[in-house]
XYZ file of C-alpha atoms in Angstrom:
644
model
C -43.485 18.880 29.630
C -41.399 21.123 27.015
C -38.379 21.341 25.752
C -36.272 23.181 22.970
C -33.950 21.659 20.409
C -30.566 24.027 19.172
C -30.424 23.529 15.494
C -26.898 23.949 13.752
C -27.783 27.506 12.713
C -28.439 28.555 16.070
C -32.037 28.526 15.625
C -34.829 26.695 18.179
C -37.426 25.059 18.069
C -40.083 24.453 21.151
C -41.804 21.306 21.746
C -44.187 20.312 24.547
C -44.659 16.446 23.343
C -41.673 13.872 22.501
C -41.255 14.111 18.904
C -38.568 11.690 16.973
C -35.881 12.815 15.015
C -37.869 12.079 11.761
C -40.504 14.150 13.301
C -38.094 17.163 13.697
C -36.813 16.949 10.139
C -40.002 16.829 8.860
C -41.018 19.724 11.085
C -38.124 21.709 9.525
C -38.832 20.907 5.966
C -40.550 17.877 3.868
C -37.817 17.882 1.774
C -35.574 17.601 4.596
C -37.869 15.032 6.613
C -37.423 12.638 3.292
C -33.816 13.145 3.200
C -33.132 12.304 6.795
C -31.176 9.502 7.877
C -30.199 9.993 11.304
C -29.552 12.681 13.599
C -26.389 13.747 15.971
C -27.891 14.783 19.254
C -25.815 16.527 21.534
C -22.490 14.976 19.843
C -23.968 11.331 19.287
C -25.386 9.457 16.274
C -28.747 8.152 16.412
C -31.452 6.556 14.189
C -34.258 8.580 12.818
C -36.462 6.537 15.308
C -34.816 8.367 18.199
C -37.272 10.128 20.683
C -36.219 13.796 21.884
C -37.443 14.507 25.366
C -35.094 17.238 26.871
C -33.416 19.956 25.552
C -30.560 18.907 22.788
C -28.641 20.296 20.129
C -29.346 18.482 16.928
C -27.856 18.177 13.565
C -29.671 16.545 10.988
C -27.516 13.894 8.908
C -28.842 13.224 4.846
C -26.613 12.269 2.024
C -24.805 15.272 1.838
C -23.119 14.562 5.192
C -19.930 11.832 5.480
C -22.132 9.880 8.040
C -24.620 9.908 5.820
C -22.698 7.794 3.091
C -21.362 4.973 6.044
C -24.826 4.421 7.000
C -25.989 4.032 3.429
C -23.163 1.360 3.127
C -23.819 -0.240 6.407
C -27.403 -0.622 5.426
C -26.913 -2.305 2.149
C -24.529 -4.954 4.226
C -27.793 -5.504 5.653
C -30.067 -5.820 2.956
C -27.380 -7.822 1.643
C -27.696 -10.049 4.179
C -31.350 -10.505 3.952
C -31.212 -11.544 0.308
C -28.003 -13.983 0.790
C -30.158 -15.741 4.122
C -33.217 -16.071 1.880
C -31.324 -17.536 -1.299
C -29.427 -19.678 0.784
C -31.351 -20.350 4.326
C -27.832 -22.573 5.571
C -25.608 -19.860 5.146
C -23.880 -18.582 8.104
C -23.103 -14.649 8.548
C -20.025 -13.600 10.137
C -18.731 -9.856 10.581
C -19.502 -7.015 8.240
C -18.500 -3.564 8.414
C -18.065 -0.517 5.896
C -14.547 0.843 4.436
C -13.559 3.782 3.018
C -14.977 2.741 -0.565
C -17.758 0.177 0.150
C -18.792 -2.928 2.606
C -17.899 -6.188 3.347
C -20.097 -9.274 4.582
C -18.335 -12.530 5.392
C -20.391 -15.387 4.863
C -19.975 -19.189 5.535
C -21.908 -22.366 3.893
C -20.574 -26.022 2.626
C -20.058 -24.651 -1.064
C -19.098 -21.028 -0.653
C -20.694 -17.938 -2.725
C -19.074 -17.823 -6.362
C -18.361 -14.725 -8.153
C -20.623 -15.914 -10.877
C -23.816 -15.943 -8.536
C -23.474 -12.164 -7.504
C -25.388 -11.024 -9.949
C -28.531 -12.923 -8.910
C -27.905 -11.924 -5.520
C -28.055 -8.370 -6.614
C -30.938 -8.525 -8.515
C -32.414 -9.693 -4.939
C -31.218 -6.574 -3.261
C -32.224 -4.840 -5.994
C -35.973 -5.796 -5.476
C -35.774 -5.622 -1.609
C -35.039 -1.850 -2.166
C -37.828 -1.404 -4.583
C -39.812 -2.605 -2.393
C -39.286 -0.295 0.173
C -39.671 -2.647 3.053
C -39.249 -0.997 6.717
C -36.182 -1.526 8.844
C -36.421 -1.454 11.919
C -33.986 -0.748 15.353
C -35.007 -3.231 18.112
C -33.594 -3.823 21.820
C -32.864 -7.285 22.300
C -31.321 -9.469 25.368
C -27.746 -11.115 25.158
C -30.059 -14.419 25.685
C -32.941 -13.926 22.801
C -29.947 -13.540 20.385
C -27.588 -16.381 21.354
C -31.431 -18.400 20.788
C -31.442 -16.560 17.286
C -28.073 -17.799 16.498
C -27.845 -20.813 18.323
C -26.165 -22.631 15.094
C -24.060 -19.930 14.495
C -20.412 -19.735 16.447
C -19.413 -16.489 14.426
C -22.503 -14.671 15.618
C -22.292 -16.309 19.111
C -18.173 -15.038 19.400
C -19.268 -11.812 18.301
C -22.119 -11.900 20.902
C -19.614 -12.469 23.756
C -17.719 -9.285 22.675
C -20.676 -6.987 23.154
C -20.420 -5.004 26.127
C -24.080 -4.894 27.682
C -26.946 -7.464 27.669
C -28.969 -5.425 26.110
C -27.862 -5.213 22.600
C -29.326 -3.214 19.608
C -30.174 -5.507 16.651
C -32.152 -4.508 13.297
C -35.079 -6.523 11.730
C -35.997 -6.688 8.390
C -38.971 -8.789 8.059
C -38.084 -11.911 10.095
C -34.663 -11.714 9.651
C -32.561 -9.853 12.588
C -28.720 -9.080 12.663
C -26.966 -7.190 14.905
C -23.466 -5.001 14.996
C -24.581 -2.019 13.175
C -24.498 1.174 14.395
C -27.264 2.801 12.519
C -29.262 1.900 9.674
C -31.674 3.617 7.537
C -35.206 3.463 8.212
C -36.274 2.028 5.056
C -34.700 0.174 2.086
C -36.127 2.553 -0.173
C -33.612 5.037 0.937
C -30.682 2.925 -0.452
C -30.268 4.045 -4.341
C -27.244 2.827 -6.050
C -26.006 -0.376 -5.022
C -23.355 -2.898 -6.494
C -21.689 -6.080 -5.490
C -17.814 -6.302 -6.547
C -15.931 -9.358 -5.007
C -15.870 -12.438 -3.575
C -12.553 -13.151 -1.644
C -11.371 -15.270 0.925
C -11.289 -13.822 4.724
C -9.726 -15.893 7.879
C -12.539 -15.526 10.658
C -11.385 -12.125 12.567
C -7.991 -12.270 10.823
C -6.523 -15.236 12.568
C -4.582 -17.549 9.700
C -5.383 -20.605 12.445
C -9.451 -19.593 12.097
C -11.328 -20.955 9.444
C -11.473 -19.199 6.326
C -14.606 -17.514 5.391
C -16.003 -15.517 2.110
C -15.906 -12.270 1.972
C -18.553 -10.385 0.081
C -17.607 -6.746 -1.085
C -20.203 -4.251 -2.503
C -20.538 -0.432 -2.339
C -23.384 2.085 -2.363
C -23.885 5.497 -3.276
C -26.831 8.279 -3.198
C -26.389 8.989 -6.722
C -25.812 6.873 -10.044
C -23.010 9.028 -11.190
C -21.256 8.875 -8.134
C -21.695 5.015 -8.498
C -20.402 4.763 -12.141
C -17.290 7.188 -11.154
C -16.510 4.821 -8.325
C -16.796 1.570 -10.867
C -14.909 3.750 -13.246
C -12.046 4.435 -10.774
C -12.205 0.539 -9.147
C -11.618 -0.654 -13.504
C -8.448 1.822 -13.342
C -7.124 0.203 -9.707
C -7.731 -3.149 -11.654
C -6.319 -2.488 -15.186
C -3.225 -1.379 -12.933
C -3.023 -4.005 -9.987
C 0.624 -5.011 -9.931
C -0.556 -8.700 -8.756
C -2.521 -8.667 -12.176
C 0.146 -7.124 -14.217
C 2.783 -9.133 -12.622
C 0.566 -12.317 -13.516
C 0.035 -11.472 -17.100
C 3.655 -10.175 -17.692
C 5.159 -13.103 -16.126
C 6.972 -11.044 -13.464
C 6.549 -12.610 -9.930
C 4.368 -14.968 -8.053
C 3.738 -15.928 -4.618
C 2.481 -19.596 -3.482
C 0.852 -19.701 -0.137
C 1.763 -23.261 -0.412
C 5.534 -23.090 -0.479
C 5.521 -19.687 1.805
C 3.149 -16.828 1.922
C 4.475 -13.378 1.477
C 7.400 -14.866 0.178
C 7.544 -13.535 -3.705
C 9.503 -15.672 -6.330
C 11.181 -13.471 -9.184
C 10.680 -14.840 -12.426
C 13.776 -13.876 -15.107
C 11.745 -10.457 -16.687
C 11.017 -9.461 -13.012
C 14.166 -10.017 -11.684
C 15.672 -8.451 -14.954
C 13.778 -4.930 -14.039
C 14.615 -5.398 -10.168
C 18.546 -6.099 -11.497
C 18.277 -2.783 -13.574
C 17.032 -1.090 -10.198
C 19.429 -2.416 -7.953
C 22.472 -1.613 -10.101
C 21.039 1.921 -11.191
C 21.043 2.606 -6.791
C 24.423 1.181 -6.359
C 25.924 3.094 -8.927
C 24.322 6.057 -7.649
C 25.180 5.205 -4.150
C 28.650 4.753 -4.981
C 29.210 7.960 -7.241
C 27.733 10.041 -3.954
C 30.423 8.712 -1.530
C 28.865 5.531 -0.050
C 30.564 2.297 0.602
C 28.552 -0.655 -0.376
C 28.883 -3.115 2.028
C 27.168 -7.224 2.673
C 26.222 -7.840 6.390
C 24.759 -11.080 7.648
C 20.379 -11.886 7.294
C 20.860 -13.359 11.067
C 22.246 -11.212 14.224
C 22.486 -12.253 17.778
C 19.292 -11.034 19.160
C 21.395 -9.219 21.852
C 22.078 -6.262 19.419
C 18.228 -5.713 18.737
C 17.637 -5.721 22.509
C 20.671 -2.773 22.787
C 19.150 -0.716 19.743
C 15.785 -0.924 21.252
C 13.987 -3.019 18.214
C 13.549 -6.142 20.372
C 11.086 -4.051 23.039
C 9.408 -1.421 20.488
C 9.234 -3.613 17.643
C 9.159 -7.697 18.765
C 5.684 -8.557 17.368
C 6.943 -7.687 14.111
C 9.870 -9.804 14.202
C 10.552 -13.546 13.526
C 11.025 -15.756 16.761
C 14.821 -16.201 17.496
C 16.696 -19.528 16.796
C 18.359 -21.175 19.687
C 21.691 -22.756 18.882
C 21.815 -25.098 21.653
C 24.903 -23.190 23.233
C 22.796 -20.387 24.728
C 23.442 -18.016 21.381
C 19.934 -16.647 20.201
C 20.044 -15.776 16.403
C 17.691 -13.465 15.025
C 16.747 -13.105 11.529
C 16.933 -9.675 11.138
C 14.037 -7.447 10.753
C 16.113 -4.565 9.790
C 19.773 -3.637 8.816
C 20.441 -0.643 11.495
C 22.522 -2.663 14.067
C 24.803 -4.530 11.098
C 25.841 -1.132 9.445
C 26.859 0.268 13.294
C 29.031 -3.199 13.633
C 30.524 -2.135 10.530
C 31.325 1.480 12.039
C 32.166 0.076 14.647
C 35.118 -2.237 13.805
C 37.582 0.136 13.173
C 38.923 2.923 15.017
C 36.943 5.971 13.600
C 39.013 9.612 12.990
C 36.625 13.006 12.751
C 39.115 12.991 9.346
C 36.859 10.486 7.750
C 33.188 11.805 8.658
C 30.812 11.538 7.235
C 31.017 7.642 6.807
C 28.649 6.600 4.852
C 27.626 2.850 4.552
C 24.763 1.290 2.183
C 23.695 -2.018 1.460
C 20.661 -3.560 -0.202
C 19.591 -5.675 2.760
C 17.309 -8.795 3.035
C 15.189 -8.496 6.096
C 12.095 -10.512 7.358
C 9.228 -9.288 8.707
C 6.354 -10.943 10.818
C 3.243 -9.918 8.881
C 0.114 -12.044 9.404
C -1.243 -13.800 6.520
C -4.393 -11.245 6.169
C -1.920 -8.358 5.599
C 0.153 -9.842 3.052
C -0.506 -8.483 -0.499
C 1.508 -9.301 -3.950
C 4.994 -7.328 -3.262
C 3.448 -4.482 -1.251
C 3.385 -6.067 1.894
C 5.618 -9.518 2.429
C 7.662 -10.950 4.975
C 11.079 -11.176 2.781
C 12.136 -7.786 1.614
C 15.310 -6.372 0.324
C 15.946 -2.608 1.554
C 17.918 -0.013 -0.335
C 19.503 1.018 3.262
C 22.070 3.788 3.889
C 23.454 5.041 7.334
C 25.516 7.836 7.347
C 27.766 8.812 10.578
C 28.287 12.419 10.620
C 29.711 15.267 13.376
C 26.829 17.440 14.825
C 28.102 20.291 12.436
C 27.776 18.361 9.408
C 24.459 17.246 9.655
C 22.600 19.975 7.756
C 25.146 19.069 4.535
C 24.777 15.688 5.136
C 20.813 15.955 5.279
C 20.721 18.172 1.876
C 23.355 16.026 -0.019
C 21.256 13.007 0.713
C 17.833 14.702 -0.406
C 19.436 16.257 -3.655
C 20.404 12.626 -4.244
C 16.504 11.120 -3.386
C 15.194 14.057 -6.009
C 17.562 13.238 -8.693
C 16.709 9.437 -8.446
C 12.704 10.546 -8.594
C 13.676 12.379 -11.402
C 15.303 9.250 -13.672
C 11.957 7.350 -12.714
C 9.903 10.469 -13.734
C 8.321 10.217 -10.055
C 6.935 13.835 -9.390
C 3.731 13.193 -7.490
C 5.052 13.625 -3.782
C 5.699 16.134 -1.069
C 7.683 16.677 2.196
C 6.569 15.334 5.695
C 8.360 16.086 8.948
C 7.411 13.617 11.260
C 8.018 14.354 15.010
C 7.133 12.328 17.626
C 4.322 12.239 20.155
C 5.436 14.018 23.517
C 2.570 12.196 25.183
C 3.466 8.380 23.791
C 6.221 7.507 26.131
C 5.789 3.557 24.876
C 6.619 4.260 21.924
C 9.015 6.977 21.563
C 13.188 7.367 23.430
C 12.518 9.416 26.366
C 14.936 12.427 26.110
C 13.138 15.465 25.172
C 16.762 17.337 25.073
C 17.197 15.066 22.338
C 13.885 15.080 20.281
C 13.732 19.050 20.654
C 17.004 19.450 19.059
C 16.803 16.828 16.466
C 13.552 17.951 15.429
C 14.765 21.416 14.976
C 17.742 20.854 13.151
C 15.589 18.784 10.236
C 13.052 21.732 10.628
C 15.686 24.225 10.071
C 17.699 22.058 7.287
C 14.166 21.877 5.196
C 13.582 25.654 5.991
C 17.191 26.996 4.306
C 16.535 24.388 1.270
C 13.386 26.377 0.636
C 11.286 23.689 0.741
C 7.229 22.957 1.327
C 6.589 20.390 4.052
C 3.764 19.273 5.955
C 4.286 18.254 9.891
C 3.113 15.238 11.471
C 3.420 14.427 15.341
C 2.881 10.779 15.972
C 5.119 9.700 12.900
C 8.674 9.669 14.069
C 10.739 6.563 14.597
C 10.755 5.389 18.115
C 14.254 6.998 18.352
C 14.526 10.200 16.550
C 12.357 12.255 13.987
C 12.268 11.695 10.377
C 11.878 13.496 6.884
C 9.469 10.978 5.137
C 8.938 11.452 1.377
C 5.135 10.955 0.672
C 4.361 9.407 -2.645
C 0.915 9.158 -4.370
C 0.755 5.340 -5.972
C -1.330 5.007 -9.364
C -3.845 3.147 -6.920
C -4.565 6.659 -5.226
C -2.923 5.379 -1.814
C -0.433 7.997 -0.053
C 2.606 5.898 1.213
C 6.187 6.419 1.889
C 8.661 6.256 -0.546
C 12.046 7.709 1.292
C 12.578 8.479 4.674
C 15.984 10.562 6.268
C 16.026 10.007 9.824
C 18.235 11.521 12.539
C 19.565 9.184 15.509
C 21.507 10.239 18.548
C 20.179 7.270 20.450
C 21.915 4.582 18.815
C 25.340 6.069 18.981
C 24.703 6.315 22.334
C 23.121 3.114 23.264
C 26.394 1.271 20.877
C 28.988 3.622 22.332
C 29.908 4.935 19.080
C 32.826 6.939 18.886
C 35.138 8.868 16.653
C 38.783 10.587 17.554
C 38.031 14.544 17.286
C 40.833 17.231 16.262
C 41.359 17.244 19.685
C 42.581 13.828 20.125
C 39.339 12.903 22.862
C 36.660 10.880 22.259
C 33.100 12.417 20.883
C 29.900 10.838 19.587
C 28.833 11.106 15.706
C 25.116 11.325 14.914
C 23.591 8.814 12.876
C 21.346 9.569 9.824
C 19.333 6.411 8.596
C 17.908 6.612 5.180
C 16.093 4.791 2.504
C 15.913 6.510 -1.367
C 13.272 3.807 -2.812
C 12.091 1.876 0.114
C 12.371 -1.911 -0.571
C 12.705 -3.358 -3.816
C 9.846 -5.462 -3.503
C 7.607 -2.312 -2.742
C 9.105 0.013 -5.169
C 8.837 -2.417 -8.278
C 5.000 -2.932 -7.056
C 4.942 0.767 -7.698
C 6.441 0.931 -10.780
C 4.489 -1.571 -12.073
C 1.551 0.495 -10.925
C 2.414 3.780 -12.347
C 3.526 2.564 -15.710
C 0.751 -0.386 -16.119
C 3.673 -2.648 -16.603
C 4.637 -0.771 -19.799
C 8.008 0.289 -18.489
C 10.754 2.770 -19.942
C 13.000 1.290 -21.846
C 15.550 1.534 -19.835
C 13.659 -0.412 -17.524
C 11.646 -3.187 -19.843
C 12.896 -6.939 -19.334
C 12.834 -7.094 -23.070
C 13.631 -3.945 -25.110
C 13.143 -5.408 -28.480
C 11.667 -8.020 -30.114
C 12.912 -9.427 -32.888
C 10.096 -10.912 -35.537
C 11.099 -12.623 -39.415
C 8.393 -12.203 -41.548
C 8.910 -16.049 -42.928
C 10.751 -18.337 -40.807
C 12.737 -20.054 -43.442
C 13.654 -16.530 -45.396
C 14.097 -14.535 -42.466
C 15.632 -16.411 -39.403
C 19.228 -15.858 -39.807
C 18.800 -12.213 -40.220
C 16.365 -11.971 -36.986
C 19.228 -13.853 -35.456
C 22.125 -11.359 -36.581
C 19.956 -8.231 -35.429
C 19.129 -9.680 -31.893
C 22.777 -10.469 -31.570
C 23.857 -7.370 -32.940
C 21.798 -5.659 -30.019
C 22.495 -8.270 -27.040
C 26.108 -7.481 -27.487
C 25.579 -3.774 -27.421
C 23.797 -4.380 -24.098
C 20.306 -4.352 -24.916
C 17.878 -6.903 -23.999
C 16.589 -8.368 -26.827
C 14.464 -11.677 -27.881
C 13.972 -13.019 -31.322
C 10.439 -14.968 -31.830
C 11.304 -17.297 -33.696
C 8.035 -19.775 -33.246
C 6.090 -21.337 -35.828
C 3.415 -18.901 -35.523
C 1.366 -16.681 -37.855
C 3.312 -12.634 -37.819
C -0.206 -10.923 -37.018
C 0.302 -13.058 -33.811
C 3.379 -12.541 -32.972
C 3.270 -8.678 -33.360
C -0.049 -8.782 -31.492
C 1.925 -10.804 -28.696
C 5.172 -8.485 -28.384
C 2.577 -5.562 -27.782
C 0.232 -7.248 -25.184
C 4.041 -8.397 -23.555
C 4.260 -4.419 -23.609
C 7.816 -4.491 -25.378
C 9.045 -0.941 -26.237
C 10.149 -1.977 -30.148
C 9.071 -4.392 -32.357
C 11.497 -5.037 -35.534
C 9.772 -6.884 -38.186
C 12.122 -8.547 -41.009
C 11.344 -9.207 -43.969
C 13.350 -9.448 -47.837
C 13.355 -5.192 -47.752
C 14.904 -5.265 -44.139
C 17.601 -8.123 -44.940
C 18.722 -6.343 -48.297
C 18.980 -2.495 -46.944
C 20.886 -4.277 -43.595
C 17.788 -2.570 -41.822
C 14.676 -2.730 -39.504
C 10.924 -1.993 -39.588
C 10.297 -0.421 -36.657
C 7.054 -0.346 -34.532
C 7.018 1.639 -31.277
C 4.816 0.075 -28.596
C 0.964 1.532 -28.147
C 1.047 2.938 -31.550
C 0.726 1.341 -35.019
C 3.019 3.251 -36.811
C 5.818 1.326 -38.687
C 9.169 3.621 -39.599
C 11.927 1.692 -42.060
C 15.291 2.532 -40.750
C 18.849 1.505 -40.832
C 20.182 -0.947 -38.153
C 22.719 1.578 -37.150
C 19.773 4.699 -36.745
C 18.175 2.088 -35.061
C 21.150 1.389 -32.142
C 21.755 5.158 -32.259
C 18.035 6.061 -31.533
C 17.472 2.906 -28.608
C 20.940 3.692 -27.421
C 19.759 7.596 -26.725
C 16.708 6.432 -25.358
C 18.055 4.322 -22.546
C 21.033 6.870 -21.836
C 18.299 9.519 -21.250
C 16.007 7.340 -18.997
C 13.183 7.244 -21.570
C 12.690 10.991 -20.431
C 10.593 12.676 -23.029
C 12.358 15.273 -25.159
């Protein structure tokens, strides 16, 4: 027997007998042999024990390769399972897997694992790592594994999904589990390991299934990488809008009364109201007519629009009104605004017609996908639709984009980029079938961006089913890439709903419909703002802009009320802390609640008709007259709290 192995650098190695990937790596260099985690053989990943016996192209996978980190984390999940099963023999294991930043293992027992138990489990895992025990890949029959897991219905379910009767499993001592692609050959290769959190997770993501306990963790090859990751996670925790929303009493979601249905507390409602008023004022000034349309619509409208065919799984079931009428709680506002347009005969002299609404919508989101304000079942979209002639498309596109960028400036949103989202021509199920329409509309968007001199990326397969769009992608405070705003061209819905306008020639013509969202839904946008600002909102957005604190309740409360009332009368959002608490406690509380201005009022302030001002995040106190302070905060609000 003789065969050749071709390495990534093009060099060849000849062998006269079978060699494993590990032996191949050692033959290249001792250090590579020690670092080898797996091998890519003719493009397919295999464990280091895999035997080579014929010509092949082979690359050794180490900690320098992306696959190496996934292998490490899958191995860490496996070793955690070993430690957890040893600590809790009655434990039933469910699904496991790797994620972008770690791994998870689903577990189940009568008294679920608590977060306080993670340190002991982590010690047990590290003991196994230090021992450098062998992890062995074994091939087992389905029947053998069914016998091993006869008391674990979750694993039996997973076994049913296995395609073959011969299944690769992994063994460490007496412990065996399956469902892993490739693991390291020895626990000692798992260098840096950390258990992170405990959360509930429905079995296989279905809310009708039992709730298991999901243990999450991570692993790295280098200590510095783990430390950097933990620091990043701490930053994420500090910015998590769910945590800040709870601490600042902005909103809550209670699954007992409706999962994915946020309740806006007074302070959160204030922020939302400021944003909504701002958006409406900007849109009205830009020529939009604001409307209100019903949250219910005949399901036939969504069948005509194509939403029923394309998004039915994301819509709530229709309600049978008993007389043949089927009403749908709306998942989007387009058909409603089309009805507004159709209500009158339109002339070319009226176009562009711009219709906007803060429209409430509902989406049928699975329980496992819901998250704070980011993923909800009820949302209010900053929605708008413009009806234009063909030769008005480019000018209207530029006008909408300018409005979006002006809004971003006021909210101090600077980290964004433009993405032209096209259809995937091969996906005939998702996209409206009209090649001419797609080519025409896509080229129009591209030309508009080129004429404005703006850089953009192009993304095939990201368009809406009825037309291409410009997506404005932002980076959230947690590092995720998210679509904030969109402008979409639509030749399809005007056709389907038979929309017309009377042209200069007296004949009927078909308008082009442009869909646009400036800041998306109120829920997601305010979640974004909470995380960007860490809850320390700029003065113009802050739910409480000024906290007034008297030094002595008996001596200074009346003056504190006078200052509060004067500021409230001028339109500022002000509270006076008249609780019977120590002064230091009240000042700290104002800082904890991230109020932009704290005014401390004592004898000197009362005599001078002044205030003692402390800005959020500082310990400096500045004495000013009340008039001076009013000028300062007025300028702060009018400038959208932009730094000079």
